[in-house]
Short mmCIF file of C-alpha atoms in Angstrom, two decimals:
data_model
loop_
_atom_site.label_atom_id
_atom_site.label_comp_id
_atom_site.label_asym_id
_atom_site.label_seq_id
_atom_site.Cartn_x
_atom_site.Cartn_y
_atom_site.Cartn_z
CA UNK A 17 -52.42 6.24 107.45
CA UNK A 18 -49.45 7.64 105.50
CA UNK A 19 -47.74 8.46 108.79
CA UNK A 20 -48.20 4.86 109.94
CA UNK A 21 -46.60 3.59 106.72
CA UNK A 22 -43.66 5.95 107.15
CA UNK A 23 -43.31 4.87 110.75
CA UNK A 24 -43.26 1.22 109.72
CA UNK A 25 -40.64 1.94 107.08
CA UNK A 26 -38.44 3.68 109.62
CA UNK A 27 -38.75 0.70 111.97
CA UNK A 28 -37.68 -1.83 109.32
CA UNK A 29 -34.25 -3.30 109.76
CA UNK A 30 -31.69 -2.08 107.26
CA UNK A 31 -30.73 -4.72 104.67
CA UNK A 32 -27.50 -6.44 105.55
CA UNK A 33 -24.69 -5.99 103.06
CA UNK A 34 -22.67 -9.02 102.02
CA UNK A 35 -19.48 -9.14 104.05
CA UNK A 36 -17.08 -10.94 101.73
CA UNK A 37 -14.23 -10.99 104.23
CA UNK A 38 -16.41 -12.56 106.92
CA UNK A 39 -17.77 -15.13 104.46
CA UNK A 40 -14.26 -15.99 103.26
CA UNK A 41 -13.02 -16.36 106.83
CA UNK A 42 -15.93 -18.67 107.72
CA UNK A 43 -15.49 -20.68 104.51
CA UNK A 44 -11.75 -21.08 105.17
CA UNK A 45 -12.45 -22.24 108.71
CA UNK A 46 -15.03 -24.77 107.47
CA UNK A 47 -12.53 -26.17 104.99
CA UNK A 48 -9.86 -26.42 107.68
CA UNK A 49 -12.27 -28.18 110.05
CA UNK A 50 -13.17 -30.69 107.36
CA UNK A 51 -9.51 -31.29 106.49
CA UNK A 52 -8.56 -31.78 110.14
CA UNK A 53 -11.47 -34.16 110.64
CA UNK A 54 -10.41 -36.05 107.52
CA UNK A 55 -6.81 -36.39 108.73
CA UNK A 56 -8.07 -37.68 112.07
CA UNK A 57 -10.30 -40.20 110.29
CA UNK A 58 -7.40 -41.38 108.12
CA UNK A 59 -5.30 -41.81 111.24
CA UNK A 60 -8.06 -43.90 112.84
CA UNK A 61 -8.33 -46.11 109.78
CA UNK A 62 -4.61 -46.81 109.47
CA UNK A 63 -4.15 -48.31 112.92
CA UNK A 64 -4.77 -51.88 111.76
CA UNK A 65 -4.89 -53.87 108.48
CA UNK A 66 -8.56 -54.64 109.10
CA UNK A 67 -9.39 -50.94 109.33
CA UNK A 68 -7.40 -50.19 106.19
CA UNK A 69 -9.33 -52.85 104.27
CA UNK A 70 -12.61 -51.48 105.63
CA UNK A 71 -11.74 -48.00 104.40
CA UNK A 72 -10.63 -49.26 100.98
CA UNK A 73 -13.85 -51.26 100.58
CA UNK A 74 -15.85 -48.15 101.39
CA UNK A 75 -13.81 -46.05 98.95
CA UNK A 76 -14.38 -48.63 96.22
CA UNK A 77 -18.14 -48.41 96.75
CA UNK A 78 -17.88 -44.69 96.01
CA UNK A 79 -15.14 -44.90 93.39
CA UNK A 80 -16.81 -42.29 91.21
CA UNK A 81 -15.88 -39.82 93.96
CA UNK A 82 -12.29 -38.85 94.71
CA UNK A 83 -10.56 -40.81 97.47
CA UNK A 84 -10.70 -37.72 99.65
CA UNK A 85 -14.44 -37.28 99.18
CA UNK A 86 -15.08 -41.00 99.73
CA UNK A 87 -13.30 -40.68 103.07
CA UNK A 88 -15.27 -37.50 103.81
CA UNK A 89 -18.50 -39.42 103.27
CA UNK A 90 -17.31 -42.24 105.53
CA UNK A 91 -16.25 -39.77 108.22
CA UNK A 92 -19.63 -38.02 108.35
CA UNK A 93 -21.96 -40.96 107.63
CA UNK A 94 -20.36 -44.37 108.22
CA UNK A 95 -22.12 -47.09 106.26
CA UNK A 96 -23.56 -44.76 103.63
CA UNK A 97 -25.16 -46.73 100.82
CA UNK A 98 -25.58 -44.45 97.80
CA UNK A 99 -25.27 -40.69 97.75
CA UNK A 100 -26.43 -37.89 95.49
CA UNK A 101 -26.91 -34.14 95.56
CA UNK A 102 -30.22 -32.46 96.37
CA UNK A 103 -30.58 -31.65 92.67
CA UNK A 104 -29.81 -35.26 91.68
CA UNK A 105 -32.56 -36.67 93.89
CA UNK A 106 -34.96 -33.97 92.69
CA UNK A 107 -34.26 -34.82 89.04
CA UNK A 108 -35.08 -38.45 89.85
CA UNK A 109 -38.40 -37.44 91.42
CA UNK A 110 -37.45 -37.85 95.09
CA UNK A 111 -37.23 -35.47 98.05
CA UNK A 112 -34.75 -35.18 100.90
CA UNK A 113 -36.53 -35.83 104.20
CA UNK A 114 -37.16 -32.78 106.37
CA UNK A 115 -34.47 -32.16 108.98
CA UNK A 116 -31.80 -34.36 107.38
CA UNK A 117 -28.23 -33.14 107.70
CA UNK A 118 -26.23 -33.21 104.49
CA UNK A 119 -22.80 -34.70 103.95
CA UNK A 120 -20.12 -32.16 103.08
CA UNK A 121 -17.71 -32.88 100.23
CA UNK A 122 -15.16 -30.88 98.26
CA UNK A 123 -16.37 -29.81 94.81
CA UNK A 124 -13.72 -28.75 92.27
CA UNK A 125 -14.50 -25.62 90.32
CA UNK A 126 -12.33 -23.94 87.69
CA UNK A 127 -11.82 -20.20 87.45
CA UNK A 128 -9.85 -17.83 85.25
CA UNK A 129 -7.46 -15.81 87.40
CA UNK A 130 -4.72 -13.22 87.02
CA UNK A 131 -2.19 -11.49 89.23
CA UNK A 132 -2.70 -7.91 90.39
CA UNK A 133 -0.72 -5.76 92.77
CA UNK A 134 -2.27 -4.99 96.14
CA UNK A 135 -1.86 -1.80 98.16
CA UNK A 136 1.51 -2.98 99.43
CA UNK A 137 2.77 -3.54 95.91
CA UNK A 138 2.77 -7.33 96.27
CA UNK A 139 1.23 -9.68 93.70
CA UNK A 140 -1.99 -11.41 94.66
CA UNK A 141 -4.22 -13.81 92.76
CA UNK A 142 -7.56 -12.37 91.63
CA UNK A 143 -10.58 -13.82 89.86
CA UNK A 144 -11.20 -12.50 86.36
CA UNK A 145 -14.72 -11.59 87.47
CA UNK A 146 -13.25 -8.95 89.81
CA UNK A 147 -11.10 -7.29 87.14
CA UNK A 148 -11.47 -3.54 86.75
CA UNK A 149 -12.18 -1.92 83.39
CA UNK A 150 -8.50 -1.01 83.05
CA UNK A 151 -7.40 -4.55 83.95
CA UNK A 152 -9.83 -6.06 81.43
CA UNK A 153 -8.41 -3.86 78.68
CA UNK A 154 -4.87 -4.93 79.57
CA UNK A 155 -5.94 -8.59 79.61
CA UNK A 156 -7.55 -8.26 76.17
CA UNK A 157 -4.40 -6.57 74.88
CA UNK A 158 -2.28 -9.40 76.24
CA UNK A 159 -0.44 -7.22 78.75
CA UNK A 160 -1.80 -9.19 81.70
CA UNK A 161 -1.63 -12.98 81.55
CA UNK A 162 -4.53 -15.14 82.76
CA UNK A 163 -4.46 -18.68 84.14
CA UNK A 164 -6.87 -21.54 84.77
CA UNK A 165 -6.92 -22.55 88.42
CA UNK A 166 -8.93 -25.19 90.26
CA UNK A 167 -10.51 -24.18 93.55
CA UNK A 168 -12.55 -26.29 95.92
CA UNK A 169 -15.87 -25.21 97.31
CA UNK A 170 -18.01 -27.02 99.83
CA UNK A 171 -20.82 -29.11 98.35
CA UNK A 172 -23.55 -31.15 100.00
CA UNK A 173 -24.79 -34.65 99.21
CA UNK A 174 -27.31 -36.92 100.91
CA UNK A 175 -27.44 -40.65 101.49
CA UNK A 176 -30.36 -42.44 99.81
CA UNK A 177 -31.98 -43.43 103.18
CA UNK A 178 -32.20 -39.70 103.96
CA UNK A 179 -34.74 -39.37 101.15
CA UNK A 180 -38.10 -40.86 100.20
CA UNK A 181 -36.40 -43.00 97.55
CA UNK A 182 -37.58 -46.65 97.80
CA UNK A 183 -34.86 -49.17 98.69
CA UNK A 184 -35.34 -51.08 95.47
CA UNK A 185 -34.38 -47.91 93.57
CA UNK A 186 -31.06 -47.42 95.38
CA UNK A 187 -29.10 -49.25 92.64
CA UNK A 188 -29.95 -46.37 90.28
CA UNK A 189 -27.41 -44.31 92.24
CA UNK A 190 -24.71 -46.97 92.34
CA UNK A 191 -21.63 -46.21 90.26
CA UNK A 192 -21.29 -48.41 87.17
CA UNK A 193 -24.57 -50.18 87.83
CA UNK A 194 -25.24 -52.87 85.25
CA UNK A 195 -27.80 -52.08 82.60
CA UNK A 196 -29.06 -53.55 79.38
CA UNK A 197 -28.86 -50.80 76.76
CA UNK A 198 -31.68 -50.41 74.25
CA UNK A 199 -30.85 -52.03 70.92
CA UNK A 200 -32.66 -51.82 67.58
CA UNK A 201 -31.74 -55.36 66.53
CA UNK A 202 -31.14 -57.53 69.64
CA UNK A 203 -30.61 -60.58 67.45
CA UNK A 204 -27.25 -59.15 66.34
CA UNK A 205 -25.73 -58.88 69.81
CA UNK A 206 -23.72 -62.14 69.69
CA UNK A 207 -22.38 -61.25 66.25
CA UNK A 208 -21.24 -57.83 67.47
CA UNK A 209 -19.35 -59.32 70.40
CA UNK A 210 -17.82 -61.97 68.12
CA UNK A 211 -16.75 -59.26 65.68
CA UNK A 212 -14.96 -57.37 68.45
CA UNK A 213 -13.38 -60.55 69.79
CA UNK A 214 -12.10 -61.20 66.27
CA UNK A 215 -10.32 -57.82 66.27
CA UNK A 216 -8.88 -58.58 69.70
CA UNK A 217 -7.70 -61.96 68.43
CA UNK A 218 -5.99 -60.31 65.44
CA UNK A 219 -4.20 -58.03 67.91
CA UNK A 220 -3.18 -61.08 69.98
CA UNK A 221 -5.23 -59.75 72.86
CA UNK A 222 -7.22 -62.52 74.63
CA UNK A 223 -10.59 -61.60 76.13
CA UNK A 224 -11.26 -63.09 79.57
CA UNK A 225 -14.54 -63.07 81.50
CA UNK A 226 -13.87 -62.75 85.22
CA UNK A 227 -15.58 -65.45 87.25
CA UNK A 228 -15.14 -65.16 91.05
CA UNK A 229 -16.17 -68.80 91.42
CA UNK A 230 -13.46 -70.07 89.08
CA UNK A 231 -10.32 -70.55 91.19
CA UNK A 232 -7.93 -70.40 88.21
CA UNK A 233 -9.35 -67.09 86.98
CA UNK A 234 -9.78 -65.68 90.48
CA UNK A 235 -6.14 -66.36 91.35
CA UNK A 236 -4.72 -65.03 88.09
CA UNK A 237 -6.76 -61.88 87.49
CA UNK A 238 -7.66 -58.83 89.53
CA UNK A 239 -11.32 -58.74 90.58
CA UNK A 240 -13.33 -56.43 88.32
CA UNK A 241 -15.52 -55.42 91.31
CA UNK A 242 -17.62 -52.42 90.21
CA UNK A 243 -15.71 -51.91 86.97
CA UNK A 244 -17.28 -53.40 83.84
CA UNK A 245 -13.89 -54.34 82.49
CA UNK A 246 -10.23 -53.41 82.29
CA UNK A 247 -7.10 -53.96 80.24
CA UNK A 248 -4.37 -56.03 81.91
CA UNK A 249 -1.16 -54.51 80.54
CA UNK A 250 1.01 -57.19 82.15
CA UNK A 251 -0.66 -59.98 80.16
CA UNK A 252 -2.06 -57.91 77.25
CA UNK A 253 -5.58 -59.18 78.00
CA UNK A 254 -9.01 -57.60 78.27
CA UNK A 255 -10.90 -58.74 81.38
CA UNK A 256 -14.71 -58.41 81.37
CA UNK A 257 -16.95 -58.32 84.42
CA UNK A 258 -18.84 -61.62 84.56
CA UNK A 259 -22.02 -59.78 85.59
CA UNK A 260 -22.08 -57.58 82.48
CA UNK A 261 -25.12 -57.62 80.26
CA UNK A 262 -24.47 -58.56 76.59
CA UNK A 263 -24.72 -54.93 75.47
CA UNK A 264 -22.30 -53.87 78.22
CA UNK A 265 -19.78 -56.43 76.98
CA UNK A 266 -19.97 -54.91 73.49
CA UNK A 267 -19.57 -51.38 74.86
CA UNK A 268 -16.60 -52.31 77.07
CA UNK A 269 -14.84 -54.32 74.35
CA UNK A 270 -15.16 -51.42 71.90
CA UNK A 271 -13.79 -49.05 74.57
CA UNK A 272 -10.77 -51.21 75.40
CA UNK A 273 -10.04 -51.93 71.73
CA UNK A 274 -10.18 -48.18 71.13
CA UNK A 275 -7.42 -47.81 73.73
CA UNK A 276 -5.45 -50.65 72.17
CA UNK A 277 -5.52 -49.08 68.71
CA UNK A 278 -4.97 -45.47 69.69
CA UNK A 279 -2.76 -45.53 72.77
CA UNK A 280 -0.10 -48.15 72.28
CA UNK A 281 3.55 -47.10 72.26
CA UNK A 282 3.63 -46.66 68.47
CA UNK A 283 0.73 -44.21 68.27
CA UNK A 284 0.90 -40.40 68.25
CA UNK A 285 -1.67 -40.14 71.03
CA UNK A 286 0.68 -41.76 73.53
CA UNK A 287 1.54 -38.25 74.80
CA UNK A 288 -2.09 -37.27 75.45
CA UNK A 289 -3.26 -36.77 79.06
CA UNK A 290 -5.15 -39.75 80.44
CA UNK A 291 -8.49 -37.91 80.51
CA UNK A 292 -8.33 -37.30 76.74
CA UNK A 293 -7.32 -40.90 76.10
CA UNK A 294 -10.39 -42.01 78.05
CA UNK A 295 -12.52 -39.64 76.01
CA UNK A 296 -11.16 -41.11 72.75
CA UNK A 297 -11.78 -44.69 73.87
CA UNK A 298 -15.31 -43.90 75.02
CA UNK A 299 -16.09 -42.08 71.76
CA UNK A 300 -14.85 -45.13 69.84
CA UNK A 301 -17.25 -47.27 71.86
CA UNK A 302 -20.08 -44.77 71.29
CA UNK A 303 -19.59 -44.65 67.51
CA UNK A 304 -19.38 -48.43 67.27
CA UNK A 305 -22.50 -48.98 69.37
CA UNK A 306 -24.43 -46.26 67.53
CA UNK A 307 -23.50 -47.85 64.19
CA UNK A 308 -25.37 -51.00 65.25
CA UNK A 309 -28.26 -49.30 67.05
CA UNK A 310 -27.16 -49.67 70.69
CA UNK A 311 -28.14 -46.56 72.68
CA UNK A 312 -25.23 -45.72 75.00
CA UNK A 313 -25.43 -41.94 74.56
CA UNK A 314 -26.19 -41.01 78.18
CA UNK A 315 -23.51 -43.31 79.56
CA UNK A 316 -20.99 -41.84 77.10
CA UNK A 317 -21.88 -38.26 78.01
CA UNK A 318 -21.59 -39.00 81.74
CA UNK A 319 -18.29 -40.84 81.33
CA UNK A 320 -16.67 -38.12 79.22
CA UNK A 321 -18.00 -35.32 81.44
CA UNK A 322 -16.50 -37.03 84.48
CA UNK A 323 -13.08 -37.40 82.86
CA UNK A 324 -12.85 -34.05 81.07
CA UNK A 325 -14.59 -31.62 83.46
CA UNK A 326 -17.69 -31.51 81.24
CA UNK A 327 -15.59 -31.30 78.09
CA UNK A 328 -13.58 -28.27 79.22
CA UNK A 329 -10.21 -30.05 78.90
CA UNK A 330 -11.05 -30.93 75.29
CA UNK A 331 -12.43 -27.50 74.41
CA UNK A 332 -9.22 -25.83 75.60
CA UNK A 333 -7.22 -27.59 72.87
CA UNK A 334 -6.39 -25.90 69.54
CA UNK A 335 -8.86 -26.68 66.74
CA UNK A 336 -6.26 -28.65 64.78
CA UNK A 337 -5.51 -30.93 67.71
CA UNK A 338 -9.22 -31.48 68.38
CA UNK A 339 -9.77 -32.40 64.75
CA UNK A 340 -6.89 -34.86 64.81
CA UNK A 341 -8.15 -36.53 67.98
CA UNK A 342 -11.63 -37.04 66.49
CA UNK A 343 -10.23 -38.21 63.14
CA UNK A 344 -8.26 -40.94 64.88
CA UNK A 345 -11.39 -41.98 66.78
CA UNK A 346 -13.17 -42.39 63.44
CA UNK A 347 -10.34 -44.54 62.07
CA UNK A 348 -10.31 -46.77 65.14
CA UNK A 349 -14.08 -47.22 64.93
CA UNK A 350 -13.89 -48.09 61.24
CA UNK A 351 -11.49 -50.94 62.00
CA UNK A 352 -14.02 -52.39 64.46
CA UNK A 353 -17.07 -51.94 62.22
CA UNK A 354 -15.30 -53.37 59.14
CA UNK A 355 -14.47 -56.55 61.03
CA UNK A 356 -18.00 -56.85 62.40
CA UNK A 357 -19.66 -56.11 59.05
CA UNK A 358 -17.66 -58.91 57.41
CA UNK A 359 -18.85 -61.31 60.09
CA UNK A 360 -22.46 -60.18 59.72
CA UNK A 361 -22.26 -60.64 55.94
CA UNK A 362 -20.93 -64.19 56.33
CA UNK A 363 -23.68 -65.05 58.81
CA UNK A 364 -26.31 -63.55 56.50
CA UNK A 365 -25.01 -65.67 53.61
CA UNK A 366 -25.04 -68.75 55.83
CA UNK A 367 -28.59 -68.02 56.96
CA UNK A 368 -29.67 -67.49 53.36
CA UNK A 369 -28.24 -70.89 52.43
CA UNK A 370 -30.08 -72.53 55.33
CA UNK A 371 -33.37 -70.90 54.26
CA UNK A 372 -32.77 -72.09 50.71
CA UNK A 373 -31.99 -75.68 51.74
CA UNK A 374 -34.75 -75.94 54.35
CA UNK A 375 -37.54 -74.15 52.52
CA UNK A 376 -36.93 -72.74 49.06
CA UNK A 377 -35.62 -76.03 47.63
CA UNK A 378 -38.36 -78.20 49.15
CA UNK A 379 -41.06 -79.78 46.94
CA UNK A 380 -43.68 -78.13 49.11
CA UNK A 381 -42.38 -74.65 48.31
CA UNK A 382 -41.89 -75.49 44.63
CA UNK A 383 -45.55 -76.53 44.37
CA UNK A 384 -46.71 -73.28 45.93
CA UNK A 385 -44.34 -71.25 43.78
CA UNK A 386 -45.55 -72.86 40.52
CA UNK A 387 -49.19 -72.38 41.51
CA UNK A 388 -48.57 -68.74 42.42
CA UNK A 389 -46.72 -68.05 39.15
CA UNK A 390 -49.54 -69.66 37.19
CA UNK A 391 -52.22 -67.62 38.95
CA UNK A 392 -50.25 -64.37 38.51
CA UNK A 393 -50.06 -65.06 34.78
CA UNK A 394 -53.79 -65.82 34.68
CA UNK A 395 -54.52 -62.53 36.43
CA UNK A 396 -52.48 -60.69 33.80
CA UNK A 397 -54.08 -62.60 30.91
CA UNK A 398 -57.66 -62.23 32.09
CA UNK A 399 -57.67 -58.62 33.35
CA UNK A 400 -59.02 -57.53 29.98
CA UNK A 401 -61.91 -60.03 29.85
CA UNK A 402 -63.19 -59.33 33.37
CA UNK A 403 -62.11 -62.55 35.07
CA UNK A 404 -60.96 -61.74 38.63
CA UNK A 405 -58.33 -63.94 40.23
CA UNK A 406 -56.97 -61.21 42.51
CA UNK A 407 -58.83 -62.33 45.62
CA UNK A 408 -57.61 -65.92 45.26
CA UNK A 409 -54.06 -64.73 44.53
CA UNK A 410 -54.04 -62.50 47.63
CA UNK A 411 -55.18 -65.44 49.77
CA UNK A 412 -52.49 -67.65 48.26
CA UNK A 413 -49.79 -65.08 48.99
CA UNK A 414 -50.95 -64.83 52.61
CA UNK A 415 -50.73 -68.61 53.00
CA UNK A 416 -47.26 -68.63 51.47
CA UNK A 417 -46.10 -65.80 53.74
CA UNK A 418 -47.44 -67.59 56.80
CA UNK A 419 -45.72 -70.80 55.76
CA UNK A 420 -42.43 -68.95 55.22
CA UNK A 421 -42.55 -67.38 58.68
CA UNK A 422 -43.34 -70.72 60.34
CA UNK A 423 -40.46 -72.34 58.51
CA UNK A 424 -37.95 -69.61 59.32
CA UNK A 425 -38.94 -69.77 62.98
CA UNK A 426 -37.59 -73.31 63.03
CA UNK A 427 -34.28 -72.43 61.42
CA UNK A 428 -32.49 -71.51 64.66
CA UNK A 429 -31.66 -75.14 65.41
CA UNK A 430 -30.39 -75.72 61.91
CA UNK A 431 -28.29 -72.56 62.08
CA UNK A 432 -26.82 -73.50 65.47
CA UNK A 433 -25.74 -76.87 64.06
CA UNK A 434 -23.51 -75.05 61.60
CA UNK A 435 -21.65 -73.13 64.33
#
C-alpha cells in the first residue's frame, strides 16, 4: 500500500511555477490588442456625423466610466444597457449567467515605484513591493526617492442582461439615477430649498429648472441629461434637472453653492485640483443635508471616492492643508444653514400665529381652557379630602388634544394663503 502511494506521488505532475515574464508578455499583448481594437472602433465611429453622435450618446450613458472605457464597452458589446463588475452584481444579490463572456475595461491602479539599476547599469522602474532589503533601507533613509505612478490593469464587467437581474432593477445600475433620500422631517423640504435659493439670490445666482418641453429654456440652456444639475459659468446660473426629486434638488443646490462660495476667483482654494474642489463641494452638501436629517451619506461616499481615488488624493496632502480644506467646508456649510435656520424660524413664528388666531383665540378653546383650569384646581384642592377628579380631567385633556390635532390639520390652507 505504501509503495502504491509513493508510486502515485511520483506520477503526479510537478507544480507549475509562476512565469512572470510570460504573464507580463501576455498581459502586454492583451492591452495592445484592446488598444488597437479601440482605435479601429474610433475610426469607424468618426466616418460620419451620425456615427459620432451615436458614440457620444453611448458614452453619455456610461459617463461614470472614462471615455476610453465607454468606447471599450461599446466595441465589445454594442447596445449595452447597464454594466457592473462580478462583485457588484454579487453584492446586489444577483449572479452572472453561466457561459457569459465579460467586457474588458482598463482599471487604474496606483503603485509606489522607484528607480533601480539593472544588470546593464541602466535605470529601470521597479515596484516598491520588489525592493530588496538593502533598497528598503536606502528608501527609508531617503537615499532612494519613491514616486506614485498610475498603471492600468485589465478588469472585467458584465452587462445587466448577462445576469439574472430583473429588467425592472436595471435602473439601480444607472449612473446618477434619481432617488428620494430618506428624511427625518419631510415637511421641511420646501423650506430647505427656499433657504438655499435665498443664498443663491444673495449671491446674484439665479436657479433654473431645466424643462426639455419649454422651448425658451431648451434653447438657452444645455440639457442636464443624466446630471442632476450644473453651474453655468457663462450666465452665473445654477441649472437643476427637471426630473430631480425634492431631496435631490436640496443636495445639488448645496453642492453648487459650496462651489460658489469656495472656488470663485477670490478664494484661496482656486488653486486646488478639480478633484479636491469636488470633494469640498460634496462635503458641503453632505453637512448641510445631515444638519436637516437628509441621509445622503452613501451618495457622498461614492461621489468622493470616484473623484479622489477612494480618498487617496486627499490623504496624500499635509495635515495642515487637510485641516484648512475641511475648515473652509464648515464655514461654507454654516452660511447655508444660517440662512435656512432664519427662514425656518420665520415660518415657525408664522405658523404659531396662525394656530393662535385659528384655535387658541377662539371662544371654543377658551371655554375648554377655563374648564380645564378649574378642574385642575379642584383636583389640587380636593386631593386631601379624597375627592377624585383625575379620571374626568384625563378625559378632558384627551378631548382637548384631539380637538387641537383636528384643528391643526386644517391649518395648511390658512398657512398657504399667507404665502
